[in-house]
């Protein structure tokens, strides 16, 4: 069975600084997708970034980028120039290509200090 | 990104009553939707997969007769919590699978807070 592990329950970063959130996963599949979702206090799940397993190039979305290490089954999220609005729970998620349902990690609570 | 709505956002009901939650994909068609449950300070747990025109697939441990799912159209899935009890109080979130542009992504509704008294 696939599993997703986020080893950092809480992280803190100074405004304008850079922070990296860790995520590892376990799977025997070759076709899958990885996601980072943000959940602010409103509890709305917001897609931050996605990565297809077959793509070697790391995905980027403005200030957000990932370090995808397929062999190591690692998928970390880097947030550059952190802003107060980045404070939220961040969930790493795995999706098997043919199945569609998401398997979530336990989340990392990110605090941003002014 | 695509938009998914969920209604109601908040519901308080008495024990023993049934509650229906709607999930709609507003700007895309979703043959597959998912229902998750989230307890305070915890992650999302998949309850069931809702497929348009067919029966839902439930995760192990989820009672089919208690959590009725209907996916009657390509834009609407409903979750009915039947004979609700206080232990059913939780945050319920739906998501819809989108294949727009050849990229598969899931978009989430804003969630429904259920409180059973």
PDB file of C-alpha atoms in Angstrom:
ATOM      1  CA  UNK A   1       0.000   0.000   0.000  1.00  0.00           C
ATOM      2  CA  UNK A   2       1.103   3.491  -0.745  1.00  0.00           C
ATOM      3  CA  UNK A   3       2.038   5.757   2.140  1.00  0.00           C
ATOM      4  CA  UNK A   4       2.998   9.396   2.455  1.00  0.00           C
ATOM      5  CA  UNK A   5       5.155  10.677   5.304  1.00  0.00           C
ATOM      6  CA  UNK A   6       5.634  14.250   6.408  1.00  0.00           C
ATOM      7  CA  UNK A   7       8.172  14.189   9.207  1.00  0.00           C
ATOM      8  CA  UNK A   8       7.825  17.838  10.257  1.00  0.00           C
ATOM      9  CA  UNK A   9       4.607  18.471  12.230  1.00  0.00           C
ATOM     10  CA  UNK A  10       5.454  22.174  12.506  1.00  0.00           C
ATOM     11  CA  UNK A  11       7.804  24.586  10.791  1.00  0.00           C
ATOM     12  CA  UNK A  12       8.473  28.269  11.196  1.00  0.00           C
ATOM     13  CA  UNK A  13      10.001  30.794   8.815  1.00  0.00           C
ATOM     14  CA  UNK A  14      10.771  34.479   8.897  1.00  0.00           C
ATOM     15  CA  UNK A  15       8.916  36.633   6.416  1.00  0.00           C
ATOM     16  CA  UNK A  16      10.856  36.976   3.130  1.00  0.00           C
ATOM     17  CA  UNK A  17      12.994  33.953   3.943  1.00  0.00           C
ATOM     18  CA  UNK A  18      12.953  30.502   2.329  1.00  0.00           C
ATOM     19  CA  UNK A  19      11.611  27.328   3.878  1.00  0.00           C
ATOM     20  CA  UNK A  20      11.569  23.709   2.732  1.00  0.00           C
ATOM     21  CA  UNK A  21       8.892  21.207   3.734  1.00  0.00           C
ATOM     22  CA  UNK A  22       9.768  17.518   3.516  1.00  0.00           C
ATOM     23  CA  UNK A  23       7.735  14.660   2.128  1.00  0.00           C
ATOM     24  CA  UNK A  24       8.597  11.058   1.386  1.00  0.00           C
ATOM     25  CA  UNK A  25       6.366   8.395  -0.087  1.00  0.00           C
ATOM     26  CA  UNK A  26       6.370   4.702  -0.662  1.00  0.00           C
ATOM     27  CA  UNK A  27       5.035   3.057  -3.786  1.00  0.00           C
ATOM     28  CA  UNK A  28       5.820   0.278  -6.219  1.00  0.00           C
ATOM     29  CA  UNK A  29       3.952   2.008  -9.034  1.00  0.00           C
ATOM     30  CA  UNK A  30       5.676   3.780 -11.911  1.00  0.00           C
ATOM     31  CA  UNK A  31       2.741   5.952 -12.998  1.00  0.00           C
ATOM     32  CA  UNK A  32       1.693   8.415 -10.331  1.00  0.00           C
ATOM     33  CA  UNK A  33       1.308  12.069  -9.435  1.00  0.00           C
ATOM     34  CA  UNK A  34       2.418  14.061  -6.426  1.00  0.00           C
ATOM     35  CA  UNK A  35       0.817  17.189  -5.048  1.00  0.00           C
ATOM     36  CA  UNK A  36       1.221  19.797  -2.387  1.00  0.00           C
ATOM     37  CA  UNK A  37      -2.001  21.277  -1.031  1.00  0.00           C
ATOM     38  CA  UNK A  38      -2.336  24.225   1.308  1.00  0.00           C
ATOM     39  CA  UNK A  39      -5.090  24.389   3.923  1.00  0.00           C
ATOM     40  CA  UNK A  40      -5.445  27.808   5.596  1.00  0.00           C
ATOM     41  CA  UNK A  41      -7.641  28.355   8.681  1.00  0.00           C
ATOM     42  CA  UNK A  42     -10.700  28.515   6.402  1.00  0.00           C
ATOM     43  CA  UNK A  43      -9.991  24.808   5.723  1.00  0.00           C
ATOM     44  CA  UNK A  44     -10.348  25.222   1.958  1.00  0.00           C
ATOM     45  CA  UNK A  45      -7.848  22.894   0.290  1.00  0.00           C
ATOM     46  CA  UNK A  46      -5.838  24.834  -2.278  1.00  0.00           C
ATOM     47  CA  UNK A  47      -3.624  23.190  -4.859  1.00  0.00           C
ATOM     48  CA  UNK A  48      -0.113  24.581  -4.618  1.00  0.00           C
ATOM     49  CA  UNK A  49       1.831  22.473  -7.077  1.00  0.00           C
ATOM     50  CA  UNK A  50       1.717  19.136  -8.902  1.00  0.00           C
ATOM     51  CA  UNK A  51       4.359  16.812 -10.307  1.00  0.00           C
ATOM     52  CA  UNK A  52       4.020  13.903 -12.704  1.00  0.00           C
ATOM     53  CA  UNK A  53       6.334  11.036 -11.852  1.00  0.00           C
ATOM     54  CA  UNK A  54       7.492  10.588 -15.431  1.00  0.00           C
ATOM     55  CA  UNK A  55       8.761  14.165 -15.633  1.00  0.00           C
ATOM     56  CA  UNK A  56      12.341  14.648 -14.513  1.00  0.00           C
ATOM     57  CA  UNK A  57      12.058  18.422 -14.401  1.00  0.00           C
ATOM     58  CA  UNK A  58      11.006  19.814 -11.051  1.00  0.00           C
ATOM     59  CA  UNK A  59       7.714  21.685 -11.079  1.00  0.00           C
ATOM     60  CA  UNK A  60       7.640  25.390 -10.203  1.00  0.00           C
ATOM     61  CA  UNK A  61       4.784  27.804  -9.559  1.00  0.00           C
ATOM     62  CA  UNK A  62       5.973  31.320  -8.867  1.00  0.00           C
ATOM     63  CA  UNK A  63       7.502  31.249  -5.364  1.00  0.00           C
ATOM     64  CA  UNK A  64       6.815  27.548  -4.936  1.00  0.00           C
ATOM     65  CA  UNK A  65       9.063  24.821  -6.285  1.00  0.00           C
ATOM     66  CA  UNK A  66       9.637  21.155  -5.603  1.00  0.00           C
ATOM     67  CA  UNK A  67      12.675  18.944  -5.365  1.00  0.00           C
ATOM     68  CA  UNK A  68      11.495  15.636  -6.786  1.00  0.00           C
ATOM     69  CA  UNK A  69      13.907  12.785  -6.187  1.00  0.00           C
ATOM     70  CA  UNK A  70      12.208   9.759  -7.710  1.00  0.00           C
ATOM     71  CA  UNK A  71      14.782   7.166  -6.735  1.00  0.00           C
ATOM     72  CA  UNK A  72      14.757   8.370  -3.156  1.00  0.00           C
ATOM     73  CA  UNK A  73      10.942   8.771  -3.225  1.00  0.00           C
ATOM     74  CA  UNK A  74      11.264  12.273  -1.920  1.00  0.00           C
ATOM     75  CA  UNK A  75       9.117  15.289  -2.825  1.00  0.00           C
ATOM     76  CA  UNK A  76       9.999  18.427  -0.882  1.00  0.00           C
ATOM     77  CA  UNK A  77       8.374  21.835  -1.270  1.00  0.00           C
ATOM     78  CA  UNK A  78      10.420  25.026  -1.233  1.00  0.00           C
ATOM     79  CA  UNK A  79       8.710  28.316  -0.534  1.00  0.00           C
ATOM     80  CA  UNK A  80      10.793  31.343  -1.428  1.00  0.00           C
ATOM     81  CA  UNK A  81      10.241  34.895  -0.200  1.00  0.00           C
ATOM     82  CA  UNK A  82       7.760  33.646   2.399  1.00  0.00           C
ATOM     83  CA  UNK A  83       4.716  35.825   2.985  1.00  0.00           C
ATOM     84  CA  UNK A  84       2.347  36.060   5.923  1.00  0.00           C
ATOM     85  CA  UNK A  85      -0.375  34.572   3.749  1.00  0.00           C
ATOM     86  CA  UNK A  86       1.667  31.407   3.337  1.00  0.00           C
ATOM     87  CA  UNK A  87       0.899  30.439   6.930  1.00  0.00           C
ATOM     88  CA  UNK A  88      -1.231  27.291   6.760  1.00  0.00           C
ATOM     89  CA  UNK A  89      -1.233  23.516   6.969  1.00  0.00           C
ATOM     90  CA  UNK A  90       0.564  21.960   4.023  1.00  0.00           C
ATOM     91  CA  UNK A  91      -0.314  18.458   2.911  1.00  0.00           C
ATOM     92  CA  UNK A  92       1.730  16.306   0.600  1.00  0.00           C
ATOM     93  CA  UNK A  93      -0.396  13.891  -1.432  1.00  0.00           C
ATOM     94  CA  UNK A  94       0.116  10.922  -3.735  1.00  0.00           C
ATOM     95  CA  UNK A  95      -2.194   9.796  -6.493  1.00  0.00           C
ATOM     96  CA  UNK A  96      -1.873   6.602  -8.481  1.00  0.00           C
ATOM     97  CA  UNK A  97      -2.353   7.366 -12.123  1.00  0.00           C
ATOM     98  CA  UNK A  98      -5.159   4.949 -12.819  1.00  0.00           C
ATOM     99  CA  UNK A  99      -7.005   5.290  -9.555  1.00  0.00           C
ATOM    100  CA  UNK A 100      -7.430   8.972  -8.853  1.00  0.00           C
ATOM    101  CA  UNK A 101      -7.898   9.059  -5.106  1.00  0.00           C
ATOM    102  CA  UNK A 102      -5.385  11.004  -3.057  1.00  0.00           C
ATOM    103  CA  UNK A 103      -3.357   9.628  -0.177  1.00  0.00           C
ATOM    104  CA  UNK A 104      -2.332  12.389   2.187  1.00  0.00           C
ATOM    105  CA  UNK A 105       0.488  12.842   4.628  1.00  0.00           C
ATOM    106  CA  UNK A 106      -0.306  14.068   8.123  1.00  0.00           C
ATOM    107  CA  UNK A 107       0.554  17.633   7.246  1.00  0.00           C
ATOM    108  CA  UNK A 108       3.030  20.310   8.294  1.00  0.00           C
ATOM    109  CA  UNK A 109       1.854  23.443  10.024  1.00  0.00           C
ATOM    110  CA  UNK A 110       3.794  26.405   8.691  1.00  0.00           C
ATOM    111  CA  UNK A 111       4.036  29.626  10.680  1.00  0.00           C
ATOM    112  CA  UNK A 112       5.396  32.815   9.138  1.00  0.00           C
ATOM    113  CA  UNK A 113       6.924  35.376  11.493  1.00  0.00           C
ATOM    114  CA  UNK A 114       6.749  39.066  10.569  1.00  0.00           C
TER     115      UNK A 114
ATOM    116  CA  UNK B   1      -8.040  26.474 -11.455  1.00  0.00           C
ATOM    117  CA  UNK B   2     -11.343  24.689 -11.597  1.00  0.00           C
ATOM    118  CA  UNK B   3     -14.034  25.514  -9.055  1.00  0.00           C
ATOM    119  CA  UNK B   4     -15.887  23.075  -6.833  1.00  0.00           C
ATOM    120  CA  UNK B   5     -18.718  24.217  -4.607  1.00  0.00           C
ATOM    121  CA  UNK B   6     -20.131  22.478  -1.577  1.00  0.00           C
ATOM    122  CA  UNK B   7     -23.411  23.115   0.199  1.00  0.00           C
ATOM    123  CA  UNK B   8     -24.170  23.658   2.985  1.00  0.00           C
ATOM    124  CA  UNK B   9     -21.011  25.007   4.548  1.00  0.00           C
ATOM    125  CA  UNK B  10     -22.367  24.558   8.060  1.00  0.00           C
ATOM    126  CA  UNK B  11     -25.080  22.287   9.404  1.00  0.00           C
ATOM    127  CA  UNK B  12     -26.297  21.553  12.906  1.00  0.00           C
ATOM    128  CA  UNK B  13     -28.809  18.763  13.331  1.00  0.00           C
ATOM    129  CA  UNK B  14     -30.399  16.638  15.983  1.00  0.00           C
ATOM    130  CA  UNK B  15     -29.317  13.074  16.572  1.00  0.00           C
ATOM    131  CA  UNK B  16     -31.290  10.645  14.421  1.00  0.00           C
ATOM    132  CA  UNK B  17     -31.923  12.985  11.527  1.00  0.00           C
ATOM    133  CA  UNK B  18     -30.411  12.761   8.034  1.00  0.00           C
ATOM    134  CA  UNK B  19     -28.255  15.400   6.415  1.00  0.00           C
ATOM    135  CA  UNK B  20     -27.522  15.817   2.713  1.00  0.00           C
ATOM    136  CA  UNK B  21     -24.353  17.516   1.463  1.00  0.00           C
ATOM    137  CA  UNK B  22     -24.004  18.568  -2.172  1.00  0.00           C
ATOM    138  CA  UNK B  23     -20.786  18.802  -4.155  1.00  0.00           C
ATOM    139  CA  UNK B  24     -20.783  20.507  -7.550  1.00  0.00           C
ATOM    140  CA  UNK B  25     -18.114  21.046 -10.177  1.00  0.00           C
ATOM    141  CA  UNK B  26     -18.950  24.489 -11.556  1.00  0.00           C
ATOM    142  CA  UNK B  27     -16.843  24.829 -14.687  1.00  0.00           C
ATOM    143  CA  UNK B  28     -15.938  21.302 -15.644  1.00  0.00           C
ATOM    144  CA  UNK B  29     -17.480  17.864 -15.816  1.00  0.00           C
ATOM    145  CA  UNK B  30     -16.352  15.357 -13.257  1.00  0.00           C
ATOM    146  CA  UNK B  31     -17.022  11.690 -13.840  1.00  0.00           C
ATOM    147  CA  UNK B  32     -15.325  10.967 -10.552  1.00  0.00           C
ATOM    148  CA  UNK B  33     -15.685  12.771  -7.251  1.00  0.00           C
ATOM    149  CA  UNK B  34     -14.326  11.879  -3.850  1.00  0.00           C
ATOM    150  CA  UNK B  35     -15.576  12.338  -0.324  1.00  0.00           C
ATOM    151  CA  UNK B  36     -13.154  12.885   2.526  1.00  0.00           C
ATOM    152  CA  UNK B  37     -13.541  13.336   6.238  1.00  0.00           C
ATOM    153  CA  UNK B  38     -11.227  15.421   8.386  1.00  0.00           C
ATOM    154  CA  UNK B  39     -11.083  15.466  12.170  1.00  0.00           C
ATOM    155  CA  UNK B  40      -9.587  18.465  13.979  1.00  0.00           C
ATOM    156  CA  UNK B  41      -5.840  18.786  13.493  1.00  0.00           C
ATOM    157  CA  UNK B  42      -5.728  15.642  11.407  1.00  0.00           C
ATOM    158  CA  UNK B  43      -5.286  14.806   7.773  1.00  0.00           C
ATOM    159  CA  UNK B  44      -7.965  13.974   5.232  1.00  0.00           C
ATOM    160  CA  UNK B  45      -9.245  10.414   5.151  1.00  0.00           C
ATOM    161  CA  UNK B  46     -10.895   9.110   2.014  1.00  0.00           C
ATOM    162  CA  UNK B  47     -14.400   7.822   2.663  1.00  0.00           C
ATOM    163  CA  UNK B  48     -15.583   6.878  -0.796  1.00  0.00           C
ATOM    164  CA  UNK B  49     -15.164   7.351  -4.519  1.00  0.00           C
ATOM    165  CA  UNK B  50     -18.228   8.569  -6.369  1.00  0.00           C
ATOM    166  CA  UNK B  51     -18.595   7.613 -10.032  1.00  0.00           C
ATOM    167  CA  UNK B  52     -21.214   9.153 -12.275  1.00  0.00           C
ATOM    168  CA  UNK B  53     -23.899   6.665 -13.182  1.00  0.00           C
ATOM    169  CA  UNK B  54     -22.636   3.853 -10.986  1.00  0.00           C
ATOM    170  CA  UNK B  55     -22.387   2.809  -7.371  1.00  0.00           C
ATOM    171  CA  UNK B  56     -19.876   4.466  -5.114  1.00  0.00           C
ATOM    172  CA  UNK B  57     -16.811   2.608  -3.912  1.00  0.00           C
ATOM    173  CA  UNK B  58     -16.372   2.809  -0.150  1.00  0.00           C
ATOM    174  CA  UNK B  59     -13.156   2.569   1.809  1.00  0.00           C
ATOM    175  CA  UNK B  60     -12.750  -0.141   4.384  1.00  0.00           C
ATOM    176  CA  UNK B  61     -14.507   0.710   7.603  1.00  0.00           C
ATOM    177  CA  UNK B  62     -16.948   3.198   6.071  1.00  0.00           C
ATOM    178  CA  UNK B  63     -20.590   2.155   6.456  1.00  0.00           C
ATOM    179  CA  UNK B  64     -22.344   2.191   3.099  1.00  0.00           C
ATOM    180  CA  UNK B  65     -25.804   2.379   4.613  1.00  0.00           C
ATOM    181  CA  UNK B  66     -24.877   5.273   6.819  1.00  0.00           C
ATOM    182  CA  UNK B  67     -23.090   7.399   4.235  1.00  0.00           C
ATOM    183  CA  UNK B  68     -25.179   7.276   1.072  1.00  0.00           C
ATOM    184  CA  UNK B  69     -23.552   8.652  -2.048  1.00  0.00           C
ATOM    185  CA  UNK B  70     -25.309   9.547  -5.272  1.00  0.00           C
ATOM    186  CA  UNK B  71     -23.527  10.837  -8.379  1.00  0.00           C
ATOM    187  CA  UNK B  72     -26.507  11.595 -10.579  1.00  0.00           C
ATOM    188  CA  UNK B  73     -24.848  13.904 -13.089  1.00  0.00           C
ATOM    189  CA  UNK B  74     -21.431  14.903 -14.353  1.00  0.00           C
ATOM    190  CA  UNK B  75     -21.425  17.945 -12.086  1.00  0.00           C
ATOM    191  CA  UNK B  76     -23.155  16.809  -8.910  1.00  0.00           C
ATOM    192  CA  UNK B  77     -22.449  14.279  -6.184  1.00  0.00           C
ATOM    193  CA  UNK B  78     -24.329  14.107  -2.901  1.00  0.00           C
ATOM    194  CA  UNK B  79     -23.426  12.595   0.445  1.00  0.00           C
ATOM    195  CA  UNK B  80     -26.263  11.799   2.830  1.00  0.00           C
ATOM    196  CA  UNK B  81     -25.429  11.069   6.429  1.00  0.00           C
ATOM    197  CA  UNK B  82     -28.360   8.947   7.583  1.00  0.00           C
ATOM    198  CA  UNK B  83     -29.526   8.754  11.194  1.00  0.00           C
ATOM    199  CA  UNK B  84     -26.719  11.029  12.258  1.00  0.00           C
ATOM    200  CA  UNK B  85     -25.149  10.644  15.687  1.00  0.00           C
ATOM    201  CA  UNK B  86     -22.741  12.889  17.608  1.00  0.00           C
ATOM    202  CA  UNK B  87     -19.770  10.759  16.519  1.00  0.00           C
ATOM    203  CA  UNK B  88     -20.578  11.703  12.918  1.00  0.00           C
ATOM    204  CA  UNK B  89     -19.736  15.321  13.727  1.00  0.00           C
ATOM    205  CA  UNK B  90     -16.800  16.235  11.527  1.00  0.00           C
ATOM    206  CA  UNK B  91     -15.611  18.252   8.567  1.00  0.00           C
ATOM    207  CA  UNK B  92     -16.592  16.676   5.247  1.00  0.00           C
ATOM    208  CA  UNK B  93     -14.779  17.672   2.062  1.00  0.00           C
ATOM    209  CA  UNK B  94     -15.464  16.666  -1.508  1.00  0.00           C
ATOM    210  CA  UNK B  95     -13.136  16.815  -4.463  1.00  0.00           C
ATOM    211  CA  UNK B  96     -13.624  16.448  -8.188  1.00  0.00           C
ATOM    212  CA  UNK B  97     -11.267  14.887 -10.671  1.00  0.00           C
ATOM    213  CA  UNK B  98     -10.405  17.116 -13.609  1.00  0.00           C
ATOM    214  CA  UNK B  99      -8.652  16.018 -16.817  1.00  0.00           C
ATOM    215  CA  UNK B 100      -8.578  19.413 -18.497  1.00  0.00           C
ATOM    216  CA  UNK B 101      -5.556  19.864 -20.734  1.00  0.00           C
ATOM    217  CA  UNK B 102      -4.480  16.282 -20.278  1.00  0.00           C
ATOM    218  CA  UNK B 103      -3.329  16.926 -16.725  1.00  0.00           C
ATOM    219  CA  UNK B 104      -5.085  15.086 -13.957  1.00  0.00           C
ATOM    220  CA  UNK B 105      -5.751  17.147 -10.862  1.00  0.00           C
ATOM    221  CA  UNK B 106      -8.213  17.138  -8.014  1.00  0.00           C
ATOM    222  CA  UNK B 107      -9.955  20.298  -6.908  1.00  0.00           C
ATOM    223  CA  UNK B 108     -11.616  20.562  -3.548  1.00  0.00           C
ATOM    224  CA  UNK B 109     -14.821  22.076  -2.318  1.00  0.00           C
ATOM    225  CA  UNK B 110     -14.756  24.413   0.684  1.00  0.00           C
ATOM    226  CA  UNK B 111     -15.998  21.705   3.036  1.00  0.00           C
ATOM    227  CA  UNK B 112     -19.038  21.198   5.256  1.00  0.00           C
ATOM    228  CA  UNK B 113     -18.912  21.375   9.022  1.00  0.00           C
ATOM    229  CA  UNK B 114     -21.417  18.955  10.523  1.00  0.00           C
ATOM    230  CA  UNK B 115     -22.389  19.130  14.178  1.00  0.00           C
ATOM    231  CA  UNK B 116     -24.794  16.515  15.481  1.00  0.00           C
ATOM    232  CA  UNK B 117     -26.376  17.321  18.824  1.00  0.00           C
TER     233      UNK B 117
END
